[in-house]
PDB file of C-alpha atoms in Angstrom:
ATOM      1  CA  MET A   1     -22.345   9.400   8.429  1.00  0.00           C
ATOM      2  CA  LYS A   2     -19.164   8.016   9.937  1.00  0.00           C
ATOM      3  CA  SER A   3     -16.320  10.429  10.647  1.00  0.00           C
ATOM      4  CA  VAL A   4     -12.607   9.814  11.124  1.00  0.00           C
ATOM      5  CA  LEU A   5      -9.893  12.323  12.022  1.00  0.00           C
ATOM      6  CA  PHE A   6      -6.264  11.269  11.603  1.00  0.00           C
ATOM      7  CA  ILE A   7      -3.825  13.190  13.812  1.00  0.00           C
ATOM      8  CA  CYS A   8      -0.032  13.445  13.844  1.00  0.00           C
ATOM      9  CA  HIS A   9       2.516  16.005  15.010  1.00  0.00           C
ATOM     10  CA  GLY A  10       2.650  18.397  12.041  1.00  0.00           C
ATOM     11  CA  ASN A  11      -0.107  17.278   9.647  1.00  0.00           C
ATOM     12  CA  ILE A  12       2.228  17.211   6.649  1.00  0.00           C
ATOM     13  CA  CYS A  13       3.226  13.541   6.480  1.00  0.00           C
ATOM     14  CA  ARG A  14       1.576  10.724   8.466  1.00  0.00           C
ATOM     15  CA  SER A  15      -1.924  12.059   9.052  1.00  0.00           C
ATOM     16  CA  PRO A  16      -2.545  13.423   5.535  1.00  0.00           C
ATOM     17  CA  MET A  17      -1.180  10.185   4.060  1.00  0.00           C
ATOM     18  CA  ALA A  18      -3.584   8.237   6.272  1.00  0.00           C
ATOM     19  CA  GLU A  19      -6.423  10.564   5.230  1.00  0.00           C
ATOM     20  CA  PHE A  20      -5.864  10.076   1.502  1.00  0.00           C
ATOM     21  CA  ILE A  21      -5.181   6.332   1.792  1.00  0.00           C
ATOM     22  CA  PHE A  22      -8.391   5.859   3.795  1.00  0.00           C
ATOM     23  CA  LYS A  23     -10.405   7.946   1.307  1.00  0.00           C
ATOM     24  CA  ASP A  24      -9.069   5.759  -1.499  1.00  0.00           C
ATOM     25  CA  MET A  25     -10.026   2.609   0.431  1.00  0.00           C
ATOM     26  CA  ILE A  26     -13.549   3.972   0.958  1.00  0.00           C
ATOM     27  CA  ARG A  27     -13.978   4.718  -2.753  1.00  0.00           C
ATOM     28  CA  LYS A  28     -12.620   1.303  -3.727  1.00  0.00           C
ATOM     29  CA  SER A  29     -15.169  -0.263  -1.370  1.00  0.00           C
ATOM     30  CA  GLY A  30     -17.950   1.417  -3.338  1.00  0.00           C
ATOM     31  CA  LEU A  31     -18.812   3.847  -0.543  1.00  0.00           C
ATOM     32  CA  ARG A  32     -18.776   7.646  -0.533  1.00  0.00           C
ATOM     33  CA  VAL A  33     -16.478  10.301   0.863  1.00  0.00           C
ATOM     34  CA  GLU A  34     -18.280  13.431   2.070  1.00  0.00           C
ATOM     35  CA  GLY A  35     -18.291  16.208  -0.508  1.00  0.00           C
ATOM     36  CA  GLU A  36     -17.496  13.973  -3.476  1.00  0.00           C
ATOM     37  CA  SER A  37     -19.853  13.277  -6.338  1.00  0.00           C
ATOM     38  CA  LEU A  38     -21.614   9.968  -6.758  1.00  0.00           C
ATOM     39  CA  ARG A  39     -19.394   9.106  -9.727  1.00  0.00           C
ATOM     40  CA  HIS A  40     -16.777   7.937  -7.206  1.00  0.00           C
ATOM     41  CA  ALA A  41     -19.276   5.494  -5.717  1.00  0.00           C
ATOM     42  CA  GLN A  42     -20.807   4.195  -8.939  1.00  0.00           C
ATOM     43  CA  ARG A  43     -18.176   1.639  -9.860  1.00  0.00           C
ATOM     44  CA  PRO A  44     -19.546  -1.255 -11.975  1.00  0.00           C
ATOM     45  CA  GLU A  45     -16.174  -3.000 -11.864  1.00  0.00           C
ATOM     46  CA  LEU A  46     -16.705  -3.513  -8.135  1.00  0.00           C
ATOM     47  CA  GLN A  47     -19.590  -5.862  -8.887  1.00  0.00           C
ATOM     48  CA  ALA A  48     -17.098  -8.608  -9.782  1.00  0.00           C
ATOM     49  CA  GLU A  49     -15.171  -8.005  -6.564  1.00  0.00           C
ATOM     50  CA  TRP A  50     -18.283  -8.128  -4.349  1.00  0.00           C
ATOM     51  CA  PRO A  51     -20.796 -10.534  -5.905  1.00  0.00           C
ATOM     52  CA  ASP A  52     -22.662 -10.657  -2.581  1.00  0.00           C
ATOM     53  CA  ARG A  53     -23.557  -6.958  -2.988  1.00  0.00           C
ATOM     54  CA  PRO A  54     -25.926  -7.015  -5.980  1.00  0.00           C
ATOM     55  CA  GLY A  55     -26.810  -3.689  -7.504  1.00  0.00           C
ATOM     56  CA  LEU A  56     -23.773  -1.961  -6.076  1.00  0.00           C
ATOM     57  CA  SER A  57     -23.310   0.124  -9.192  1.00  0.00           C
ATOM     58  CA  GLU A  58     -26.955   1.256  -9.111  1.00  0.00           C
ATOM     59  CA  ARG A  59     -26.854   2.400  -5.485  1.00  0.00           C
ATOM     60  CA  THR A  60     -26.475   6.122  -4.994  1.00  0.00           C
ATOM     61  CA  ASP A  61     -28.104   8.059  -2.177  1.00  0.00           C
ATOM     62  CA  ASP A  62     -28.330   5.046   0.140  1.00  0.00           C
ATOM     63  CA  LEU A  63     -24.542   4.632   0.257  1.00  0.00           C
ATOM     64  CA  GLU A  64     -22.862   5.157   3.584  1.00  0.00           C
ATOM     65  CA  VAL A  65     -20.914   8.421   3.623  1.00  0.00           C
ATOM     66  CA  PHE A  66     -17.615   8.960   5.416  1.00  0.00           C
ATOM     67  CA  ARG A  67     -16.133  12.247   6.557  1.00  0.00           C
ATOM     68  CA  VAL A  68     -12.336  11.886   6.609  1.00  0.00           C
ATOM     69  CA  ASP A  69      -9.867  14.594   7.605  1.00  0.00           C
ATOM     70  CA  SER A  70      -6.466  15.052   9.205  1.00  0.00           C
ATOM     71  CA  ALA A  71      -4.912  17.518  11.634  1.00  0.00           C
ATOM     72  CA  ALA A  72      -1.840  18.271  13.760  1.00  0.00           C
ATOM     73  CA  VAL A  73      -1.150  18.610  17.463  1.00  0.00           C
ATOM     74  CA  SER A  74       1.212  21.555  16.870  1.00  0.00           C
ATOM     75  CA  TYR A  75       1.249  24.846  14.962  1.00  0.00           C
ATOM     76  CA  GLU A  76       4.737  24.197  13.488  1.00  0.00           C
ATOM     77  CA  GLU A  77       3.606  23.390   9.961  1.00  0.00           C
ATOM     78  CA  GLU A  78       0.441  25.526   9.884  1.00  0.00           C
ATOM     79  CA  GLY A  79      -0.663  26.045   6.270  1.00  0.00           C
ATOM     80  CA  ASN A  80       2.055  23.861   4.740  1.00  0.00           C
ATOM     81  CA  ASP A  81       1.305  21.296   2.062  1.00  0.00           C
ATOM     82  CA  ILE A  82       2.085  17.579   2.291  1.00  0.00           C
ATOM     83  CA  TYR A  83       5.794  16.808   2.672  1.00  0.00           C
ATOM     84  CA  PRO A  84       7.271  16.056  -0.815  1.00  0.00           C
ATOM     85  CA  PRO A  85       8.491  12.518   0.054  1.00  0.00           C
ATOM     86  CA  ALA A  86       4.974  11.737   1.330  1.00  0.00           C
ATOM     87  CA  LYS A  87       3.540  12.946  -2.001  1.00  0.00           C
ATOM     88  CA  ARG A  88       5.994  10.732  -3.865  1.00  0.00           C
ATOM     89  CA  THR A  89       4.943   7.747  -1.768  1.00  0.00           C
ATOM     90  CA  LEU A  90       1.244   8.378  -2.421  1.00  0.00           C
ATOM     91  CA  ASN A  91       1.965   8.734  -6.152  1.00  0.00           C
ATOM     92  CA  ALA A  92       4.040   5.538  -6.170  1.00  0.00           C
ATOM     93  CA  HIS A  93       1.052   3.631  -4.792  1.00  0.00           C
ATOM     94  CA  GLY A  94      -1.526   5.295  -7.038  1.00  0.00           C
ATOM     95  CA  ILE A  95      -3.281   7.060  -4.162  1.00  0.00           C
ATOM     96  CA  PRO A  96      -5.024  10.265  -5.304  1.00  0.00           C
ATOM     97  CA  PHE A  97      -4.505  13.361  -3.164  1.00  0.00           C
ATOM     98  CA  GLU A  98      -5.114  17.083  -3.376  1.00  0.00           C
ATOM     99  CA  ARG A  99      -3.550  20.293  -2.095  1.00  0.00           C
ATOM    100  CA  HIS A 100      -3.462  20.161   1.671  1.00  0.00           C
ATOM    101  CA  GLY A 101      -2.988  22.894   4.260  1.00  0.00           C
ATOM    102  CA  ALA A 102      -1.745  21.652   7.614  1.00  0.00           C
ATOM    103  CA  HIS A 103      -3.722  22.838  10.614  1.00  0.00           C
ATOM    104  CA  ARG A 104      -3.793  22.202  14.343  1.00  0.00           C
ATOM    105  CA  VAL A 105      -6.769  20.330  15.724  1.00  0.00           C
ATOM    106  CA  MET A 106      -8.975  22.222  18.160  1.00  0.00           C
ATOM    107  CA  ASP A 107     -10.911  20.517  20.952  1.00  0.00           C
ATOM    108  CA  SER A 108     -14.191  21.581  19.366  1.00  0.00           C
ATOM    109  CA  GLU A 109     -13.131  20.073  16.027  1.00  0.00           C
ATOM    110  CA  ALA A 110     -11.969  16.776  17.529  1.00  0.00           C
ATOM    111  CA  SER A 111     -15.303  16.255  19.269  1.00  0.00           C
ATOM    112  CA  GLU A 112     -17.080  16.303  15.880  1.00  0.00           C
ATOM    113  CA  TYR A 113     -15.501  12.977  14.843  1.00  0.00           C
ATOM    114  CA  ASP A 114     -16.388   9.401  15.747  1.00  0.00           C
ATOM    115  CA  VAL A 115     -12.751   8.295  15.754  1.00  0.00           C
TER     116      VAL A 115
END
């Protein structure tokens, strides 16, 4: 599994936007995001986009999985959801997102990620 942690100052704007945009890119590539069902990865319409990847829609447990999260470097916004203008921007671009609670990254947490 590959793991990516996006970090910004408060974890209510830039880093959560990056998290949800990257998750969307992963799904659209036919890969999996940790904790999501295989239905996100089984996308027959991707076959036309990637003809060099035969059987993409049949692949399930052999798909590469990505762990993607975001965090802050400060406690200022601890527990707060994504900033409303950031939500509007994600919506405007058709990027799915969910309720988010800002949190500060700990050294032990950061060391769990590849990037």
